[in-house]
Amino acid sequence: MNFQSEVVHAGDRKRETGQVTPSTTPISLGTTYFYESAAKLDRVLGNEEHGFSYARYANPTNEALEDLVTKLENGSGSLATSSGMSAIQIALQAALLDRSHSIVASDAIYGASVELLDKLFASFNVRVKYVDICDLQAVGKAVADLQPGCIFMESISNPLLRVGDVRELARIAHTAGGALVVDNTFATPMLMRPLDLGADIVVHSATKYLAGHGDVLGGIVTSNANHYEQVRALARIAGPLLGPFESYLTMRGIKTLALRFERQCENATLLADWLAEHSGVERVYYCGSTAHPDAAVIRHTFAPELYGGILSFEIRDADKDAVLGFMDRLRMVVPGTSLGDVHTLLLYPQIASHRNLSPKMRARLGIRENLVRVAAGIEHIDDIKADLDQALRADRSLH
Ligand SMILES: Cc1ncc(COP(=O)(O)O)c(C=O)c1O
């Protein structure tokens, strides 16, 4: 099936003997399960037979969502987790099991992921080295020095939207015996399927594009055959599972992922072109720009004609107060901290995703004080442009 059909059908209508089969997966709330035969319960508890025994191990609604995302990411199995961050934690722990306790990480990952590595993993003696993931020589050197258990990166970096070469990075990780873990939240499996390019584990903040409507906190880990058992085993012990209601909402959201994402990409492309010509804008960052530094990688790793729904831009001559004023003037675009929703969201990295970085570190990463990030929604493009325009124009009159 094509992606547009898979999002609608995969995971649903698993037949269970003696039960009616609803066309879409219902919410299953039970925490423990009854079997007519204790021998069967024994086999299910012992993992010798498929079935459900206890909610921390597996749940029918979660399983339907997991099957759906496994199909979309072309993996061997998935785990639905309580948040994107718990997905990253489980994925990295699974990747480091039986491997060197060290990680080479992209220096352009989500702020909380940096904190997860620096505060949690480091306190368990995991060594972490940050590199520019688009500089393959630097990655090669870091991997040769550290011999890491894994490389961790985002398929599209935040907020400057750089794209590392997953194929090459998987090769480099594997030469050192390590795994490649990719946070695919920004790209979605519609734009990129990291496992097809050689990655070992993919994670999502399902809070974003997958659920898509700003009403679910959730995560997904999808892995290849080599790591799925570890992911599942860790989850059985630690129990960071998504609740069945959130699983249902996420699955319901994914049914329209293809429709939403196509429109979000189209809106982002139109916005990037328009903002590049706007007198109030200094510079635009977008994966679809012809001058994008990773254009060649984008060409051979992204789906054709799609460049993602996120762009960033620098407001001309704006300091922090001017950016905050611009945000206050927005009438439809929502100033907030997330992305991937049906409504257009605007984030100011300096006060949100990159708040905890020092000004020096932000400057080193190229994140200027006048940079904002837009996650295009599905509204009419003219309304998004009109809102940004009036907020930018009022800003112009200040200078
Ligand atoms: C790229 C990326 N990964 C992971 C996360 C964490 O996801 P969650 O907030 O669902 O825990 C975020 C949150 O913004 C994100 O942007």
Coordinates of C-alpha atoms and ligand atoms in Angstrom, one line a residue:
M1 CA 0.0 0.0 0.0
N2 CA 1.0 3.6 -0.5
F3 CA 1.8 5.7 2.5
Q4 CA -1.5 7.6 2.1
S5 CA -3.4 4.3 2.5
E6 CA -1.2 2.8 5.1
V7 CA -1.9 5.7 7.5
V8 CA -5.6 5.0 7.2
H9 CA -5.6 1.1 7.5
A10 CA -2.5 -0.3 9.2
G11 CA -2.9 -1.5 12.7
D12 CA -6.7 -1.7 12.6
R13 CA -9.1 -4.7 12.6
K14 CA -6.9 -7.3 14.3
R15 CA -9.2 -10.3 14.6
E16 CA -9.5 -11.9 18.0
T17 CA -11.5 -15.2 18.1
G18 CA -15.0 -14.8 19.4
Q19 CA -15.0 -11.0 19.4
V20 CA -16.7 -8.5 17.1
T21 CA -14.2 -6.5 15.0
P22 CA -14.8 -2.8 14.9
S23 CA -13.5 -1.1 11.8
T24 CA -11.3 1.2 13.9
T25 CA -9.5 0.2 17.0
P26 CA -11.4 0.9 20.3
I27 CA -9.9 2.2 23.6
S28 CA -9.1 -0.8 25.8
L29 CA -8.8 0.1 29.4
G30 CA -8.3 -3.2 31.3
T31 CA -5.1 -3.5 33.2
T32 CA -5.3 -7.3 33.7
Y33 CA -6.7 -10.1 31.5
F34 CA -8.8 -13.1 32.1
Y35 CA -8.3 -16.5 30.3
E36 CA -10.5 -19.6 30.6
S37 CA -7.4 -21.7 30.9
A38 CA -4.6 -21.0 33.4
A39 CA -2.3 -22.9 31.1
K40 CA -2.9 -20.3 28.4
L41 CA -2.2 -17.5 31.0
D42 CA 1.0 -19.2 31.8
R43 CA 2.0 -19.3 28.1
V44 CA 1.1 -15.6 27.6
L45 CA 3.0 -14.5 30.7
G46 CA 5.9 -16.5 29.6
N47 CA 5.8 -14.8 26.1
E48 CA 5.4 -18.2 24.5
E49 CA 2.0 -17.2 23.0
H50 CA 0.8 -13.8 21.9
G51 CA -1.7 -12.2 24.2
F52 CA -2.2 -9.6 26.9
S53 CA -1.6 -10.2 30.6
Y54 CA -0.8 -6.9 32.3
A55 CA -1.1 -3.3 31.1
R56 CA 2.6 -2.4 31.8
Y57 CA 3.6 -5.1 29.3
A58 CA 1.2 -4.4 26.4
N59 CA -2.3 -3.2 25.6
P60 CA -4.5 -3.8 22.5
T61 CA -4.9 -0.1 21.7
N62 CA -1.2 0.5 22.1
E63 CA -0.4 -2.5 20.0
A64 CA -2.6 -1.3 17.1
L65 CA -0.8 2.1 17.2
E66 CA 2.6 0.3 17.4
D67 CA 1.7 -1.9 14.4
L68 CA 0.7 1.2 12.5
V69 CA 3.9 3.1 13.2
T70 CA 6.1 0.0 12.6
K71 CA 4.5 -0.2 9.1
L72 CA 5.0 3.5 8.4
E73 CA 8.7 3.5 9.5
N74 CA 9.3 0.0 8.0
G75 CA 10.7 -1.3 11.2
S76 CA 10.5 -4.7 13.1
G77 CA 8.5 -3.4 16.1
S78 CA 7.5 -0.3 18.0
L79 CA 6.8 0.8 21.5
A80 CA 4.3 3.6 22.3
T81 CA 5.6 5.6 25.2
S82 CA 4.3 8.3 27.6
S83 CA 6.3 11.1 25.9
G84 CA 8.9 11.8 23.2
M85 CA 11.5 12.1 26.0
S86 CA 10.7 8.7 27.5
A87 CA 11.0 7.3 23.9
I88 CA 14.5 8.8 23.6
Q89 CA 15.5 7.5 27.0
I90 CA 14.4 3.9 26.3
A91 CA 15.9 4.0 22.8
L92 CA 19.3 5.2 24.0
Q93 CA 19.3 2.7 26.9
A94 CA 18.4 -0.1 24.4
A95 CA 21.2 1.0 22.1
L96 CA 23.8 1.0 24.8
L97 CA 22.9 -2.4 26.2
D98 CA 25.9 -4.7 25.7
R99 CA 27.8 -1.9 24.1
S100 CA 30.3 0.8 25.1
H101 CA 28.6 3.3 27.5
S102 CA 29.3 6.3 25.3
I103 CA 27.4 8.4 22.9
V104 CA 28.4 10.7 20.0
A105 CA 25.5 13.2 19.7
S106 CA 24.6 15.9 17.3
D107 CA 25.2 19.3 18.8
A108 CA 21.9 20.5 17.3
I109 CA 19.3 18.4 19.2
Y110 CA 16.3 19.4 21.3
G111 CA 17.3 21.1 24.6
A112 CA 15.7 18.4 26.8
S113 CA 17.6 15.7 24.9
V114 CA 20.8 17.6 25.8
E115 CA 19.7 17.6 29.5
L116 CA 18.8 13.9 29.3
L117 CA 22.4 13.2 28.1
D118 CA 24.2 15.6 30.4
K119 CA 22.2 15.2 33.6
L120 CA 20.8 11.6 33.5
F121 CA 23.1 9.5 31.2
A122 CA 26.3 11.3 32.3
S123 CA 25.4 10.7 36.0
F124 CA 25.4 6.9 35.1
N125 CA 29.0 7.4 33.7
V126 CA 27.9 7.5 30.0
R127 CA 30.4 9.6 28.1
V128 CA 28.9 12.0 25.7
K129 CA 30.6 13.9 22.9
Y130 CA 28.8 16.5 20.8
V131 CA 29.6 17.1 17.1
D132 CA 28.3 18.9 14.1
I133 CA 26.5 15.9 12.6
C134 CA 26.7 17.4 9.1
D135 CA 30.5 17.4 9.2
L136 CA 31.2 13.7 8.5
Q137 CA 34.9 14.1 9.1
A138 CA 34.3 15.5 12.6
V139 CA 31.8 12.7 13.3
G140 CA 34.4 10.1 12.0
K141 CA 37.0 11.5 14.2
A142 CA 34.7 11.6 17.3
V143 CA 33.7 8.0 16.6
A144 CA 37.3 6.8 16.1
D145 CA 38.3 8.5 19.4
L146 CA 35.3 7.4 21.6
Q147 CA 34.2 4.1 19.9
P148 CA 30.6 5.0 21.0
G149 CA 27.8 2.6 21.7
C150 CA 25.6 4.8 19.6
I151 CA 25.3 8.0 17.5
F152 CA 22.2 10.1 18.3
M153 CA 20.8 12.7 16.0
E154 CA 17.6 14.4 14.7
S155 CA 16.7 13.8 11.1
I156 CA 16.2 17.6 10.7
S157 CA 18.0 19.8 13.2
N158 CA 16.3 22.4 15.4
P159 CA 16.0 25.3 14.7
L160 CA 18.4 25.8 11.8
L161 CA 17.1 22.8 9.9
R162 CA 20.3 21.1 8.9
V163 CA 20.1 17.5 7.6
G164 CA 22.8 15.0 8.4
D165 CA 23.5 12.1 6.0
V166 CA 21.8 9.2 7.8
R167 CA 23.2 6.6 5.3
E168 CA 26.8 7.7 5.9
L169 CA 26.2 8.2 9.7
A170 CA 24.8 4.6 10.0
R171 CA 27.9 3.3 8.2
I172 CA 30.2 5.3 10.5
A173 CA 28.3 4.1 13.7
H174 CA 28.4 0.5 12.5
T175 CA 32.2 0.5 11.8
A176 CA 32.7 1.2 15.5
G177 CA 30.2 -1.5 16.5
G178 CA 27.7 1.2 17.5
A179 CA 24.0 1.8 16.6
L180 CA 22.5 4.9 15.0
V181 CA 19.5 6.3 16.8
V182 CA 17.5 9.0 14.9
D183 CA 14.8 11.3 16.3
N184 CA 12.5 11.6 13.3
T185 CA 10.0 14.0 14.9
F186 CA 10.5 16.9 12.4
A187 CA 10.6 14.8 9.3
T188 CA 7.9 12.1 10.0
P189 CA 8.1 8.8 8.0
M190 CA 6.4 10.6 5.1
L191 CA 9.6 12.6 4.5
M192 CA 12.3 10.2 5.6
R193 CA 12.5 6.6 6.8
P194 CA 15.8 6.4 8.7
L195 CA 15.6 2.6 9.1
D196 CA 15.6 2.2 5.3
L197 CA 18.7 4.3 5.2
G198 CA 20.6 2.1 7.8
A199 CA 19.6 3.5 11.1
D200 CA 18.9 1.1 14.0
I201 CA 16.3 2.8 16.1
V202 CA 13.9 5.7 15.3
V203 CA 12.1 7.8 17.9
H204 CA 9.3 10.3 17.6
S205 CA 7.7 12.8 19.9
A206 CA 4.2 11.6 18.9
T207 CA 3.0 14.8 20.5
K208 CA 3.9 16.6 17.3
Y209 CA 3.0 15.5 13.7
L210 CA 1.8 12.0 14.5
A211 CA -0.9 12.9 16.9
G212 CA -1.1 16.3 15.2
H213 CA -3.8 18.2 17.0
G214 CA -2.1 19.6 20.1
D215 CA -4.0 17.3 22.5
V216 CA -1.7 14.3 23.2
L217 CA 1.7 13.9 24.9
G218 CA 3.3 10.7 23.6
G219 CA 6.3 9.1 22.0
I220 CA 7.2 6.1 19.8
V221 CA 10.3 4.0 19.5
T222 CA 10.5 1.9 16.3
S223 CA 13.5 -0.4 15.8
N224 CA 15.1 -2.9 13.5
A225 CA 15.1 -6.6 14.4
N226 CA 18.4 -6.3 16.3
H227 CA 17.1 -4.0 19.0
Y228 CA 13.3 -4.6 19.3
E229 CA 13.6 -7.2 22.1
Q230 CA 15.8 -4.9 24.2
V231 CA 13.4 -2.0 23.7
R232 CA 10.4 -4.1 24.8
A233 CA 12.3 -5.8 27.7
L234 CA 13.4 -2.4 29.1
A235 CA 9.8 -1.1 28.8
R236 CA 8.4 -4.1 30.6
I237 CA 10.7 -3.2 33.6
A238 CA 10.5 0.5 33.6
G239 CA 6.9 0.9 32.3
P240 CA 7.0 4.2 30.4
L241 CA 4.0 3.2 28.3
L242 CA 1.5 5.5 26.6
G243 CA -2.1 5.3 28.1
P244 CA -4.7 3.7 25.9
F245 CA -6.7 6.9 25.4
E246 CA -3.6 8.7 24.1
S247 CA -2.9 5.7 21.9
Y248 CA -6.4 6.0 20.4
L249 CA -6.0 9.7 19.8
T250 CA -2.6 9.3 18.2
M251 CA -3.9 6.6 15.9
R252 CA -6.8 8.7 15.0
G253 CA -4.4 11.6 14.3
I254 CA -2.1 9.5 12.1
K255 CA -5.1 8.6 9.8
T256 CA -4.8 12.2 8.5
L257 CA -1.0 12.5 8.7
A258 CA -0.5 12.3 4.9
L259 CA -3.2 15.0 4.2
R260 CA -2.0 17.3 7.0
F261 CA 1.7 16.9 6.3
E262 CA 1.3 17.6 2.5
R263 CA -0.5 20.8 3.3
Q264 CA 2.0 21.8 6.0
C265 CA 4.9 21.2 3.6
E266 CA 3.2 23.2 0.9
N267 CA 2.4 26.1 3.3
A268 CA 6.0 26.1 4.6
T269 CA 7.4 26.2 1.1
L270 CA 5.2 29.1 0.2
L271 CA 6.0 30.9 3.4
A272 CA 9.7 30.4 3.0
D273 CA 9.6 32.0 -0.5
W274 CA 7.4 34.9 0.7
L275 CA 9.5 35.6 3.8
A276 CA 12.7 35.6 1.8
E277 CA 11.4 38.7 -0.1
H278 CA 9.9 40.4 3.0
S279 CA 11.7 43.7 4.0
G280 CA 11.3 42.8 7.7
V281 CA 13.1 39.6 7.4
E282 CA 16.9 39.2 7.3
R283 CA 17.3 35.5 6.5
V284 CA 15.2 32.4 6.0
Y285 CA 16.2 28.8 6.8
Y286 CA 14.2 26.1 5.0
C287 CA 15.1 22.6 3.7
G288 CA 13.5 23.5 0.4
S289 CA 15.8 26.5 -0.3
T290 CA 18.0 26.0 -3.3
A291 CA 20.9 27.4 -1.3
H292 CA 20.4 25.0 1.6
P293 CA 23.9 23.7 2.7
D294 CA 22.7 20.1 2.8
A295 CA 20.8 20.2 -0.5
A296 CA 22.5 17.1 -1.9
V297 CA 21.8 15.1 1.2
I298 CA 18.1 16.3 1.2
R299 CA 17.9 15.2 -2.5
H300 CA 18.8 11.6 -1.7
T301 CA 17.2 11.1 1.7
F302 CA 13.9 13.0 1.5
A303 CA 10.7 11.9 -0.3
P304 CA 10.5 13.8 -3.6
E305 CA 8.9 17.3 -3.7
L306 CA 8.5 17.5 0.1
Y307 CA 10.8 19.6 2.3
G308 CA 9.1 19.6 5.7
G309 CA 6.6 21.9 7.5
I310 CA 9.1 23.8 9.5
L311 CA 11.1 26.9 8.7
S312 CA 13.0 29.5 10.7
F313 CA 13.7 33.2 10.0
E314 CA 15.6 36.1 11.4
I315 CA 13.6 39.3 12.0
R316 CA 15.6 42.3 10.7
D317 CA 17.3 44.3 13.4
A318 CA 15.2 42.7 16.2
D319 CA 16.4 42.3 19.7
K320 CA 14.6 40.1 22.4
D321 CA 12.1 42.9 23.2
A322 CA 11.3 43.4 19.5
V323 CA 10.8 39.6 19.0
L324 CA 8.5 39.4 22.1
G325 CA 6.5 42.4 20.7
F326 CA 6.2 40.6 17.3
M327 CA 4.9 37.5 19.1
D328 CA 2.3 39.5 21.1
R329 CA 0.9 41.0 17.9
L330 CA 0.2 37.7 16.3
R331 CA -3.6 37.2 16.0
M332 CA -4.0 33.7 14.5
V333 CA -0.5 32.1 14.5
V334 CA 0.0 30.6 18.0
P335 CA 3.2 31.6 19.8
G336 CA 4.1 28.5 21.8
T337 CA 6.6 25.7 22.2
S338 CA 5.5 22.9 20.0
L339 CA 5.2 21.9 16.4
G340 CA 3.3 19.6 14.0
D341 CA -0.2 20.8 15.0
V342 CA -3.0 21.7 12.6
H343 CA -2.6 25.3 13.7
T344 CA 0.6 27.3 12.8
L345 CA 2.9 27.6 15.7
L346 CA 5.7 30.1 16.2
L347 CA 8.5 29.4 18.7
Y348 CA 11.2 31.7 19.9
P349 CA 14.2 29.4 20.5
Q350 CA 15.9 31.8 22.9
I351 CA 13.0 31.6 25.4
A352 CA 11.8 28.1 24.7
S353 CA 13.7 25.1 23.2
H354 CA 17.2 26.7 23.6
R355 CA 16.5 28.7 26.8
N356 CA 18.9 26.7 29.0
L357 CA 21.9 27.2 26.6
S358 CA 24.3 30.0 27.4
P359 CA 24.3 33.0 25.0
K360 CA 27.8 31.9 24.0
M361 CA 26.6 28.3 23.1
R362 CA 23.6 29.7 21.2
A363 CA 25.9 32.0 19.2
R364 CA 28.3 29.0 18.5
L365 CA 25.3 27.1 17.1
G366 CA 24.3 30.1 14.9
I367 CA 21.1 30.7 16.9
R368 CA 20.8 34.5 16.9
E369 CA 18.6 36.7 19.1
N370 CA 16.3 37.6 16.2
L371 CA 15.6 34.0 15.1
V372 CA 12.1 32.5 15.3
R373 CA 10.8 29.1 14.1
V374 CA 7.5 28.5 12.4
A375 CA 5.8 25.2 12.2
A376 CA 3.2 25.6 9.4
G377 CA -0.3 24.5 10.1
I378 CA -3.0 23.6 7.6
E379 CA -4.7 27.0 7.5
H380 CA -5.1 28.9 4.3
I381 CA -1.7 30.3 3.3
D382 CA -3.1 33.8 2.8
D383 CA -4.2 34.0 6.4
I384 CA -0.8 32.8 7.7
K385 CA 1.0 35.4 5.6
A386 CA -1.4 38.2 6.5
D387 CA -0.9 37.5 10.2
L388 CA 2.9 37.3 10.0
D389 CA 2.9 40.4 7.8
Q390 CA 0.9 42.6 10.1
A391 CA 3.1 41.6 13.1
L392 CA 6.3 42.2 11.1
R393 CA 5.1 45.5 9.7
A394 CA 4.2 46.9 13.2
D395 CA 7.7 45.8 14.2
R396 CA 9.2 47.8 11.3
S397 CA 7.5 51.0 12.6
L398 CA 9.5 50.6 15.8
H399 CA 12.8 51.1 14.0
Ligands
LIG1 C1 12.7 16.9 18.1 C2 12.1 16.6 19.4 N1 12.3 15.4 20.0 C3 11.7 15.1 21.2 C4 10.9 16.0 21.9 C5 10.3 15.7 23.2 O1 9.0 15.3 23.0 P1 7.9 15.3 24.2 O2 7.7 16.7 24.5 O3 6.8 14.6 23.6 O4 8.5 14.6 25.3 C6 10.6 17.3 21.3 C7 9.8 18.2 21.9 O5 9.6 19.4 21.5 C8 11.2 17.6 20.0 O6 11.0 18.7 19.4

